[in-house]
């Protein structure tokens, strides 16, 4: 691992790490931060598309986690708990941002089928199955970042972070059917954005 | 676009197929609609391509889970500083 060098083996398992966290052991705190910061940062930067905002979310997440560690009930994994805090913090930032500026969201009442047949190109074979290189990853990350925010958040939670549709709806505070509609549009839109890259 | 031999009543055209594609991919379509949709995909090249590339899109995107965007070292250092964990930051980087 690069960056700060912390011995992650001090605590043999998560239970003992959590126990030490609840005792207020700074070493445990350092361990938690070292271990989970990458995942927290990843969800923040994908949701927010902005390194500065993502860094704020990262810091807020761990400050909040340390403050509220006594409330962590170990029904879920520590990583899942942190991930949920980070997701909520990222959503708060998006809402704040909306108040600051005119919404950049495109209207989403576009019919699902609009434009989709304008150019039908088959790129099923490209890139090939093992071509998950950094170039393809960059293309994918860029394409996701081009989704309008309402579609992007649903898409990231559902497809990348692996939440169920129900969980996604709950996190975003929208109905399950709204989540499904947005996911549907996000998938089709992303397919469209990717088409010129892969043909 | 539509095959003239189609006698399907529910999944009757490409728009319709498209609107069911996600439920189909998620396995949430009724068996009857599934069958109709598959019959359409078998004869309609355009829908087939959309379906295939949509699947490909999801296949690729889901792999991003394994590749989280990199956490820059400077961001990590600042995080440790904010958390009052500077004790753990190597002296020369403080
Ligand atoms: Zn069709």
PDB file of N, CA and C in Angstrom, chain A residues 40-139:
ATOM      1  N   UNK A  40     -14.250   4.921   0.577  1.00  0.00           N
ATOM      2  CA  UNK A  40     -15.074   6.104   0.841  1.00  0.00           C
ATOM      3  C   UNK A  40     -14.798   7.188  -0.196  1.00  0.00           C
ATOM      4  N   UNK A  41     -13.522   7.390  -0.483  1.00  0.00           N
ATOM      5  CA  UNK A  41     -13.161   8.411  -1.474  1.00  0.00           C
ATOM      6  C   UNK A  41     -13.715   8.046  -2.850  1.00  0.00           C
ATOM      7  N   UNK A  42     -13.677   6.766  -3.168  1.00  0.00           N
ATOM      8  CA  UNK A  42     -14.140   6.315  -4.489  1.00  0.00           C
ATOM      9  C   UNK A  42     -15.621   6.636  -4.702  1.00  0.00           C
ATOM     10  N   UNK A  43     -16.443   6.326  -3.693  1.00  0.00           N
ATOM     11  CA  UNK A  43     -17.872   6.600  -3.882  1.00  0.00           C
ATOM     12  C   UNK A  43     -18.106   8.107  -3.919  1.00  0.00           C
ATOM     13  N   UNK A  44     -17.352   8.855  -3.113  1.00  0.00           N
ATOM     14  CA  UNK A  44     -17.537  10.307  -3.074  1.00  0.00           C
ATOM     15  C   UNK A  44     -17.174  10.953  -4.404  1.00  0.00           C
ATOM     16  N   UNK A  45     -16.067  10.549  -4.971  1.00  0.00           N
ATOM     17  CA  UNK A  45     -15.650  11.236  -6.201  1.00  0.00           C
ATOM     18  C   UNK A  45     -16.521  10.819  -7.388  1.00  0.00           C
ATOM     19  N   UNK A  46     -16.996   9.594  -7.380  1.00  0.00           N
ATOM     20  CA  UNK A  46     -17.892   9.196  -8.473  1.00  0.00           C
ATOM     21  C   UNK A  46     -19.225   9.930  -8.372  1.00  0.00           C
ATOM     22  N   UNK A  47     -19.732  10.079  -7.169  1.00  0.00           N
ATOM     23  CA  UNK A  47     -21.021  10.754  -6.998  1.00  0.00           C
ATOM     24  C   UNK A  47     -20.894  12.253  -7.291  1.00  0.00           C
ATOM     25  N   UNK A  48     -19.791  12.855  -6.883  1.00  0.00           N
ATOM     26  CA  UNK A  48     -19.698  14.312  -6.906  1.00  0.00           C
ATOM     27  C   UNK A  48     -18.948  14.864  -8.106  1.00  0.00           C
ATOM     28  N   UNK A  49     -18.127  14.048  -8.740  1.00  0.00           N
ATOM     29  CA  UNK A  49     -17.382  14.523  -9.907  1.00  0.00           C
ATOM     30  C   UNK A  49     -16.471  15.689  -9.588  1.00  0.00           C
ATOM     31  N   UNK A  50     -16.048  15.813  -8.354  1.00  0.00           N
ATOM     32  CA  UNK A  50     -15.243  16.979  -7.997  1.00  0.00           C
ATOM     33  C   UNK A  50     -14.300  16.595  -6.862  1.00  0.00           C
ATOM     34  N   UNK A  51     -12.984  16.706  -7.094  1.00  0.00           N
ATOM     35  CA  UNK A  51     -12.014  16.254  -6.088  1.00  0.00           C
ATOM     36  C   UNK A  51     -12.113  17.006  -4.763  1.00  0.00           C
ATOM     37  N   UNK A  52     -12.382  18.308  -4.814  1.00  0.00           N
ATOM     38  CA  UNK A  52     -12.457  19.079  -3.568  1.00  0.00           C
ATOM     39  C   UNK A  52     -13.664  18.663  -2.735  1.00  0.00           C
ATOM     40  N   UNK A  53     -14.797  18.548  -3.399  1.00  0.00           N
ATOM     41  CA  UNK A  53     -16.009  18.099  -2.692  1.00  0.00           C
ATOM     42  C   UNK A  53     -15.829  16.679  -2.170  1.00  0.00           C
ATOM     43  N   UNK A  54     -15.188  15.851  -2.962  1.00  0.00           N
ATOM     44  CA  UNK A  54     -14.973  14.464  -2.540  1.00  0.00           C
ATOM     45  C   UNK A  54     -14.084  14.418  -1.299  1.00  0.00           C
ATOM     46  N   UNK A  55     -13.086  15.276  -1.255  1.00  0.00           N
ATOM     47  CA  UNK A  55     -12.206  15.313  -0.082  1.00  0.00           C
ATOM     48  C   UNK A  55     -12.966  15.773   1.159  1.00  0.00           C
ATOM     49  N   UNK A  56     -13.838  16.738   0.979  1.00  0.00           N
ATOM     50  CA  UNK A  56     -14.669  17.181   2.115  1.00  0.00           C
ATOM     51  C   UNK A  56     -15.531  16.046   2.640  1.00  0.00           C
ATOM     52  N   UNK A  57     -16.140  15.324   1.714  1.00  0.00           N
ATOM     53  CA  UNK A  57     -16.985  14.186   2.110  1.00  0.00           C
ATOM     54  C   UNK A  57     -16.157  13.130   2.837  1.00  0.00           C
ATOM     55  N   UNK A  58     -14.980  12.880   2.323  1.00  0.00           N
ATOM     56  CA  UNK A  58     -14.076  11.919   2.956  1.00  0.00           C
ATOM     57  C   UNK A  58     -13.812  12.311   4.411  1.00  0.00           C
ATOM     58  N   UNK A  59     -13.479  13.578   4.623  1.00  0.00           N
ATOM     59  CA  UNK A  59     -13.171  14.035   5.978  1.00  0.00           C
ATOM     60  C   UNK A  59     -14.415  14.008   6.867  1.00  0.00           C
ATOM     61  N   UNK A  60     -15.518  14.490   6.318  1.00  0.00           N
ATOM     62  CA  UNK A  60     -16.773  14.478   7.096  1.00  0.00           C
ATOM     63  C   UNK A  60     -17.151  13.067   7.520  1.00  0.00           C
ATOM     64  N   UNK A  61     -16.961  12.129   6.591  1.00  0.00           N
ATOM     65  CA  UNK A  61     -17.345  10.740   6.871  1.00  0.00           C
ATOM     66  C   UNK A  61     -16.599  10.191   8.082  1.00  0.00           C
ATOM     67  N   UNK A  62     -15.278  10.380   8.104  1.00  0.00           N
ATOM     68  CA  UNK A  62     -14.510   9.779   9.197  1.00  0.00           C
ATOM     69  C   UNK A  62     -14.653  10.561  10.496  1.00  0.00           C
ATOM     70  N   UNK A  63     -14.816  11.867  10.397  1.00  0.00           N
ATOM     71  CA  UNK A  63     -15.063  12.648  11.608  1.00  0.00           C
ATOM     72  C   UNK A  63     -16.389  12.213  12.228  1.00  0.00           C
ATOM     73  N   UNK A  64     -17.403  12.080  11.375  1.00  0.00           N
ATOM     74  CA  UNK A  64     -18.711  11.642  11.846  1.00  0.00           C
ATOM     75  C   UNK A  64     -18.664  10.221  12.394  1.00  0.00           C
ATOM     76  N   UNK A  65     -17.913   9.361  11.720  1.00  0.00           N
ATOM     77  CA  UNK A  65     -17.816   7.965  12.163  1.00  0.00           C
ATOM     78  C   UNK A  65     -17.188   7.881  13.548  1.00  0.00           C
ATOM     79  N   UNK A  66     -16.131   8.639  13.774  1.00  0.00           N
ATOM     80  CA  UNK A  66     -15.467   8.604  15.086  1.00  0.00           C
ATOM     81  C   UNK A  66     -16.384   9.154  16.164  1.00  0.00           C
ATOM     82  N   UNK A  67     -17.112  10.212  15.803  1.00  0.00           N
ATOM     83  CA  UNK A  67     -18.015  10.818  16.785  1.00  0.00           C
ATOM     84  C   UNK A  67     -19.156   9.874  17.145  1.00  0.00           C
ATOM     85  N   UNK A  68     -19.578   9.090  16.165  1.00  0.00           N
ATOM     86  CA  UNK A  68     -20.767   8.249  16.363  1.00  0.00           C
ATOM     87  C   UNK A  68     -20.464   6.765  16.512  1.00  0.00           C
ATOM     88  N   UNK A  69     -19.216   6.437  16.746  1.00  0.00           N
ATOM     89  CA  UNK A  69     -18.839   5.021  16.757  1.00  0.00           C
ATOM     90  C   UNK A  69     -19.601   4.231  17.826  1.00  0.00           C
ATOM     91  N   UNK A  70     -19.974   4.922  18.920  1.00  0.00           N
ATOM     92  CA  UNK A  70     -20.736   4.204  19.959  1.00  0.00           C
ATOM     93  C   UNK A  70     -22.092   3.734  19.429  1.00  0.00           C
ATOM     94  N   UNK A  71     -22.579   4.438  18.393  1.00  0.00           N
ATOM     95  CA  UNK A  71     -23.893   4.070  17.847  1.00  0.00           C
ATOM     96  C   UNK A  71     -23.791   2.913  16.850  1.00  0.00           C
ATOM     97  N   UNK A  72     -22.571   2.601  16.467  1.00  0.00           N
ATOM     98  CA  UNK A  72     -22.399   1.510  15.512  1.00  0.00           C
ATOM     99  C   UNK A  72     -22.696   0.190  16.217  1.00  0.00           C
ATOM    100  N   UNK A  73     -23.682  -0.526  15.685  1.00  0.00           N
ATOM    101  CA  UNK A  73     -24.189  -1.690  16.419  1.00  0.00           C
ATOM    102  C   UNK A  73     -23.689  -3.033  15.904  1.00  0.00           C
ATOM    103  N   UNK A  74     -22.817  -2.976  14.926  1.00  0.00           N
ATOM    104  CA  UNK A  74     -22.191  -4.204  14.421  1.00  0.00           C
ATOM    105  C   UNK A  74     -23.176  -5.193  13.810  1.00  0.00           C
ATOM    106  N   UNK A  75     -24.370  -4.696  13.475  1.00  0.00           N
ATOM    107  CA  UNK A  75     -25.276  -5.566  12.719  1.00  0.00           C
ATOM    108  C   UNK A  75     -24.800  -5.631  11.277  1.00  0.00           C
ATOM    109  N   UNK A  76     -24.193  -4.509  10.835  1.00  0.00           N
ATOM    110  CA  UNK A  76     -23.599  -4.517   9.499  1.00  0.00           C
ATOM    111  C   UNK A  76     -22.074  -4.482   9.664  1.00  0.00           C
ATOM    112  N   UNK A  77     -21.387  -4.675   8.536  1.00  0.00           N
ATOM    113  CA  UNK A  77     -19.933  -4.567   8.575  1.00  0.00           C
ATOM    114  C   UNK A  77     -19.548  -3.095   8.734  1.00  0.00           C
ATOM    115  N   UNK A  78     -18.379  -2.870   9.328  1.00  0.00           N
ATOM    116  CA  UNK A  78     -17.898  -1.499   9.504  1.00  0.00           C
ATOM    117  C   UNK A  78     -17.813  -0.770   8.157  1.00  0.00           C
ATOM    118  N   UNK A  79     -17.320  -1.479   7.158  1.00  0.00           N
ATOM    119  CA  UNK A  79     -17.190  -0.876   5.833  1.00  0.00           C
ATOM    120  C   UNK A  79     -18.534  -0.438   5.257  1.00  0.00           C
ATOM    121  N   UNK A  80     -19.551  -1.255   5.476  1.00  0.00           N
ATOM    122  CA  UNK A  80     -20.892  -0.934   4.989  1.00  0.00           C
ATOM    123  C   UNK A  80     -21.437   0.300   5.703  1.00  0.00           C
ATOM    124  N   UNK A  81     -21.202   0.352   6.993  1.00  0.00           N
ATOM    125  CA  UNK A  81     -21.658   1.484   7.801  1.00  0.00           C
ATOM    126  C   UNK A  81     -20.984   2.779   7.329  1.00  0.00           C
ATOM    127  N   UNK A  82     -19.675   2.725   7.134  1.00  0.00           N
ATOM    128  CA  UNK A  82     -18.931   3.895   6.657  1.00  0.00           C
ATOM    129  C   UNK A  82     -19.397   4.307   5.262  1.00  0.00           C
ATOM    130  N   UNK A  83     -19.648   3.307   4.449  1.00  0.00           N
ATOM    131  CA  UNK A  83     -20.070   3.563   3.084  1.00  0.00           C
ATOM    132  C   UNK A  83     -21.400   4.306   3.064  1.00  0.00           C
ATOM    133  N   UNK A  84     -22.294   3.920   3.975  1.00  0.00           N
ATOM    134  CA  UNK A  84     -23.595   4.570   4.051  1.00  0.00           C
ATOM    135  C   UNK A  84     -23.448   6.030   4.512  1.00  0.00           C
ATOM    136  N   UNK A  85     -22.575   6.242   5.496  1.00  0.00           N
ATOM    137  CA  UNK A  85     -22.327   7.618   5.957  1.00  0.00           C
ATOM    138  C   UNK A  85     -21.784   8.463   4.802  1.00  0.00           C
ATOM    139  N   UNK A  86     -20.839   7.885   4.065  1.00  0.00           N
ATOM    140  CA  UNK A  86     -20.222   8.614   2.952  1.00  0.00           C
ATOM    141  C   UNK A  86     -21.244   8.943   1.864  1.00  0.00           C
ATOM    142  N   UNK A  87     -22.094   7.970   1.560  1.00  0.00           N
ATOM    143  CA  UNK A  87     -23.108   8.173   0.525  1.00  0.00           C
ATOM    144  C   UNK A  87     -24.052   9.302   0.924  1.00  0.00           C
ATOM    145  N   UNK A  88     -24.482   9.276   2.183  1.00  0.00           N
ATOM    146  CA  UNK A  88     -25.373  10.335   2.648  1.00  0.00           C
ATOM    147  C   UNK A  88     -24.686  11.700   2.643  1.00  0.00           C
ATOM    148  N   UNK A  89     -23.424  11.713   3.038  1.00  0.00           N
ATOM    149  CA  UNK A  89     -22.681  12.983   3.026  1.00  0.00           C
ATOM    150  C   UNK A  89     -22.542  13.504   1.597  1.00  0.00           C
ATOM    151  N   UNK A  90     -22.291  12.599   0.650  1.00  0.00           N
ATOM    152  CA  UNK A  90     -22.164  13.014  -0.746  1.00  0.00           C
ATOM    153  C   UNK A  90     -23.491  13.576  -1.264  1.00  0.00           C
ATOM    154  N   UNK A  91     -24.587  12.951  -0.870  1.00  0.00           N
ATOM    155  CA  UNK A  91     -25.900  13.441  -1.300  1.00  0.00           C
ATOM    156  C   UNK A  91     -26.196  14.821  -0.709  1.00  0.00           C
ATOM    157  N   UNK A  92     -25.786  15.025   0.550  1.00  0.00           N
ATOM    158  CA  UNK A  92     -25.947  16.349   1.162  1.00  0.00           C
ATOM    159  C   UNK A  92     -25.213  17.411   0.341  1.00  0.00           C
ATOM    160  N   UNK A  93     -24.012  17.069  -0.098  1.00  0.00           N
ATOM    161  CA  UNK A  93     -23.238  18.006  -0.913  1.00  0.00           C
ATOM    162  C   UNK A  93     -23.942  18.314  -2.221  1.00  0.00           C
ATOM    163  N   UNK A  94     -24.505  17.284  -2.834  1.00  0.00           N
ATOM    164  CA  UNK A  94     -25.216  17.497  -4.096  1.00  0.00           C
ATOM    165  C   UNK A  94     -26.406  18.427  -3.880  1.00  0.00           C
ATOM    166  N   UNK A  95     -27.095  18.245  -2.759  1.00  0.00           N
ATOM    167  CA  UNK A  95     -28.259  19.101  -2.483  1.00  0.00           C
ATOM    168  C   UNK A  95     -27.817  20.530  -2.226  1.00  0.00           C
ATOM    169  N   UNK A  96     -26.742  20.684  -1.469  1.00  0.00           N
ATOM    170  CA  UNK A  96     -26.215  22.031  -1.202  1.00  0.00           C
ATOM    171  C   UNK A  96     -25.841  22.712  -2.510  1.00  0.00           C
ATOM    172  N   UNK A  97     -25.210  21.932  -3.373  1.00  0.00           N
ATOM    173  CA  UNK A  97     -24.753  22.445  -4.650  1.00  0.00           C
ATOM    174  C   UNK A  97     -25.928  22.954  -5.468  1.00  0.00           C
ATOM    175  N   UNK A  98     -27.024  22.232  -5.381  1.00  0.00           N
ATOM    176  CA  UNK A  98     -28.216  22.614  -6.130  1.00  0.00           C
ATOM    177  C   UNK A  98     -28.736  23.977  -5.706  1.00  0.00           C
ATOM    178  N   UNK A  99     -28.600  24.266  -4.399  1.00  0.00           N
ATOM    179  CA  UNK A  99     -29.056  25.566  -3.937  1.00  0.00           C
ATOM    180  C   UNK A  99     -28.132  26.664  -4.428  1.00  0.00           C
ATOM    181  N   UNK A 100     -26.868  26.305  -4.581  1.00  0.00           N
ATOM    182  CA  UNK A 100     -25.871  27.303  -4.969  1.00  0.00           C
ATOM    183  C   UNK A 100     -26.013  27.706  -6.424  1.00  0.00           C
ATOM    184  N   UNK A 101     -26.347  26.784  -7.253  1.00  0.00           N
ATOM    185  CA  UNK A 101     -26.320  27.069  -8.677  1.00  0.00           C
ATOM    186  C   UNK A 101     -27.584  26.538  -9.348  1.00  0.00           C
ATOM    187  N   UNK A 102     -27.833  27.050 -10.518  1.00  0.00           N
ATOM    188  CA  UNK A 102     -28.955  26.513 -11.275  1.00  0.00           C
ATOM    189  C   UNK A 102     -28.663  25.051 -11.574  1.00  0.00           C
ATOM    190  N   UNK A 103     -29.668  24.248 -11.429  1.00  0.00           N
ATOM    191  CA  UNK A 103     -29.461  22.814 -11.640  1.00  0.00           C
ATOM    192  C   UNK A 103     -28.922  22.525 -13.027  1.00  0.00           C
ATOM    193  N   UNK A 104     -27.911  21.698 -13.046  1.00  0.00           N
ATOM    194  CA  UNK A 104     -27.327  21.318 -14.326  1.00  0.00           C
ATOM    195  C   UNK A 104     -27.996  20.071 -14.888  1.00  0.00           C
ATOM    196  N   UNK A 105     -28.924  19.569 -14.118  1.00  0.00           N
ATOM    197  CA  UNK A 105     -29.601  18.358 -14.574  1.00  0.00           C
ATOM    198  C   UNK A 105     -30.321  18.589 -15.882  1.00  0.00           C
ATOM    199  N   UNK A 106     -30.182  17.632 -16.757  1.00  0.00           N
ATOM    200  CA  UNK A 106     -31.034  17.674 -17.922  1.00  0.00           C
ATOM    201  C   UNK A 106     -32.405  17.172 -17.493  1.00  0.00           C
ATOM    202  N   UNK A 107     -33.434  17.647 -18.162  1.00  0.00           N
ATOM    203  CA  UNK A 107     -34.738  17.078 -17.834  1.00  0.00           C
ATOM    204  C   UNK A 107     -34.710  15.586 -18.116  1.00  0.00           C
ATOM    205  N   UNK A 108     -35.366  14.802 -17.266  1.00  0.00           N
ATOM    206  CA  UNK A 108     -35.279  13.361 -17.487  1.00  0.00           C
ATOM    207  C   UNK A 108     -36.576  12.795 -18.050  1.00  0.00           C
ATOM    208  N   UNK A 109     -37.478  13.698 -18.461  1.00  0.00           N
ATOM    209  CA  UNK A 109     -38.720  13.161 -19.008  1.00  0.00           C
ATOM    210  C   UNK A 109     -38.575  12.733 -20.479  1.00  0.00           C
ATOM    211  N   UNK A 110     -37.332  12.545 -20.875  1.00  0.00           N
ATOM    212  CA  UNK A 110     -37.079  12.034 -22.216  1.00  0.00           C
ATOM    213  C   UNK A 110     -37.658  10.628 -22.335  1.00  0.00           C
ATOM    214  N   UNK A 111     -38.305  10.383 -23.426  1.00  0.00           N
ATOM    215  CA  UNK A 111     -38.811   9.033 -23.640  1.00  0.00           C
ATOM    216  C   UNK A 111     -37.646   8.059 -23.752  1.00  0.00           C
ATOM    217  N   UNK A 112     -37.823   6.930 -23.183  1.00  0.00           N
ATOM    218  CA  UNK A 112     -36.727   5.967 -23.149  1.00  0.00           C
ATOM    219  C   UNK A 112     -36.194   5.655 -24.543  1.00  0.00           C
ATOM    220  N   UNK A 113     -37.061   5.656 -25.515  1.00  0.00           N
ATOM    221  CA  UNK A 113     -36.633   5.213 -26.836  1.00  0.00           C
ATOM    222  C   UNK A 113     -36.064   6.310 -27.719  1.00  0.00           C
ATOM    223  N   UNK A 114     -36.186   7.553 -27.274  1.00  0.00           N
ATOM    224  CA  UNK A 114     -35.733   8.658 -28.108  1.00  0.00           C
ATOM    225  C   UNK A 114     -34.301   8.462 -28.569  1.00  0.00           C
ATOM    226  N   UNK A 115     -34.081   8.677 -29.821  1.00  0.00           N
ATOM    227  CA  UNK A 115     -32.731   8.696 -30.375  1.00  0.00           C
ATOM    228  C   UNK A 115     -32.057   7.345 -30.435  1.00  0.00           C
ATOM    229  N   UNK A 116     -32.640   6.396 -29.758  1.00  0.00           N
ATOM    230  CA  UNK A 116     -31.840   5.202 -29.563  1.00  0.00           C
ATOM    231  C   UNK A 116     -31.600   4.468 -30.869  1.00  0.00           C
ATOM    232  N   UNK A 117     -32.525   4.639 -31.800  1.00  0.00           N
ATOM    233  CA  UNK A 117     -32.354   3.924 -33.058  1.00  0.00           C
ATOM    234  C   UNK A 117     -31.730   4.804 -34.138  1.00  0.00           C
ATOM    235  N   UNK A 118     -31.341   5.999 -33.735  1.00  0.00           N
ATOM    236  CA  UNK A 118     -30.796   6.886 -34.751  1.00  0.00           C
ATOM    237  C   UNK A 118     -29.580   6.236 -35.405  1.00  0.00           C
ATOM    238  N   UNK A 119     -28.755   5.684 -34.543  1.00  0.00           N
ATOM    239  CA  UNK A 119     -27.596   4.984 -35.076  1.00  0.00           C
ATOM    240  C   UNK A 119     -27.418   3.691 -34.317  1.00  0.00           C
ATOM    241  N   UNK A 120     -27.725   2.616 -34.955  1.00  0.00           N
ATOM    242  CA  UNK A 120     -27.539   1.337 -34.300  1.00  0.00           C
ATOM    243  C   UNK A 120     -26.185   0.783 -34.696  1.00  0.00           C
ATOM    244  N   UNK A 121     -25.323   0.694 -33.724  1.00  0.00           N
ATOM    245  CA  UNK A 121     -24.004   0.155 -34.020  1.00  0.00           C
ATOM    246  C   UNK A 121     -23.712  -0.950 -33.026  1.00  0.00           C
ATOM    247  N   UNK A 122     -23.248  -2.013 -33.553  1.00  0.00           N
ATOM    248  CA  UNK A 122     -22.948  -3.147 -32.694  1.00  0.00           C
ATOM    249  C   UNK A 122     -21.489  -3.105 -32.261  1.00  0.00           C
ATOM    250  N   UNK A 123     -21.291  -2.848 -30.985  1.00  0.00           N
ATOM    251  CA  UNK A 123     -19.905  -2.881 -30.476  1.00  0.00           C
ATOM    252  C   UNK A 123     -19.766  -3.928 -29.379  1.00  0.00           C
ATOM    253  N   UNK A 124     -20.603  -4.954 -29.507  1.00  0.00           N
ATOM    254  CA  UNK A 124     -20.591  -5.999 -28.493  1.00  0.00           C
ATOM    255  C   UNK A 124     -19.206  -6.621 -28.330  1.00  0.00           C
ATOM    256  N   UNK A 125     -18.469  -6.651 -29.409  1.00  0.00           N
ATOM    257  CA  UNK A 125     -17.185  -7.338 -29.354  1.00  0.00           C
ATOM    258  C   UNK A 125     -16.033  -6.423 -28.963  1.00  0.00           C
ATOM    259  N   UNK A 126     -16.296  -5.143 -28.884  1.00  0.00           N
ATOM    260  CA  UNK A 126     -15.203  -4.232 -28.549  1.00  0.00           C
ATOM    261  C   UNK A 126     -15.609  -3.349 -27.388  1.00  0.00           C
ATOM    262  N   UNK A 127     -14.847  -3.194 -26.367  1.00  0.00           N
ATOM    263  CA  UNK A 127     -13.584  -3.879 -26.123  1.00  0.00           C
ATOM    264  C   UNK A 127     -13.816  -5.320 -25.700  1.00  0.00           C
ATOM    265  N   UNK A 128     -12.838  -6.144 -25.943  1.00  0.00           N
ATOM    266  CA  UNK A 128     -13.082  -7.561 -25.671  1.00  0.00           C
ATOM    267  C   UNK A 128     -13.068  -7.838 -24.167  1.00  0.00           C
ATOM    268  N   UNK A 129     -13.447  -9.031 -23.845  1.00  0.00           N
ATOM    269  CA  UNK A 129     -13.741  -9.352 -22.454  1.00  0.00           C
ATOM    270  C   UNK A 129     -12.612  -9.120 -21.468  1.00  0.00           C
ATOM    271  N   UNK A 130     -11.420  -9.166 -21.956  1.00  0.00           N
ATOM    272  CA  UNK A 130     -10.321  -9.047 -21.004  1.00  0.00           C
ATOM    273  C   UNK A 130      -9.629  -7.698 -21.104  1.00  0.00           C
ATOM    274  N   UNK A 131     -10.298  -6.793 -21.787  1.00  0.00           N
ATOM    275  CA  UNK A 131      -9.639  -5.521 -22.062  1.00  0.00           C
ATOM    276  C   UNK A 131      -9.966  -4.443 -21.039  1.00  0.00           C
ATOM    277  N   UNK A 132     -10.110  -4.854 -19.781  1.00  0.00           N
ATOM    278  CA  UNK A 132     -10.440  -3.859 -18.766  1.00  0.00           C
ATOM    279  C   UNK A 132      -9.184  -3.088 -18.386  1.00  0.00           C
ATOM    280  N   UNK A 133      -8.569  -2.460 -19.384  1.00  0.00           N
ATOM    281  CA  UNK A 133      -7.348  -1.708 -19.104  1.00  0.00           C
ATOM    282  C   UNK A 133      -7.699  -0.291 -18.668  1.00  0.00           C
ATOM    283  N   UNK A 134      -6.663   0.489 -18.356  1.00  0.00           N
ATOM    284  CA  UNK A 134      -6.940   1.805 -17.795  1.00  0.00           C
ATOM    285  C   UNK A 134      -7.626   2.715 -18.810  1.00  0.00           C
ATOM    286  N   UNK A 135      -7.357   2.464 -20.078  1.00  0.00           N
ATOM    287  CA  UNK A 135      -7.991   3.293 -21.100  1.00  0.00           C
ATOM    288  C   UNK A 135      -9.508   3.074 -21.123  1.00  0.00           C
ATOM    289  N   UNK A 136      -9.905   1.817 -21.096  1.00  0.00           N
ATOM    290  CA  UNK A 136     -11.336   1.500 -21.072  1.00  0.00           C
ATOM    291  C   UNK A 136     -11.962   2.024 -19.784  1.00  0.00           C
ATOM    292  N   UNK A 137     -11.250   1.875 -18.679  1.00  0.00           N
ATOM    293  CA  UNK A 137     -11.790   2.371 -17.400  1.00  0.00           C
ATOM    294  C   UNK A 137     -12.006   3.876 -17.444  1.00  0.00           C
ATOM    295  N   UNK A 138     -11.058   4.590 -18.035  1.00  0.00           N
ATOM    296  CA  UNK A 138     -11.209   6.043 -18.147  1.00  0.00           C
ATOM    297  C   UNK A 138     -12.434   6.405 -18.980  1.00  0.00           C
ATOM    298  N   UNK A 139     -12.608   5.685 -20.071  1.00  0.00           N
ATOM    299  CA  UNK A 139     -13.769   5.929 -20.931  1.00  0.00           C
ATOM    300  C   UNK A 139     -15.057   5.722 -20.134  1.00  0.00           C
TER     301      UNK A 139
END
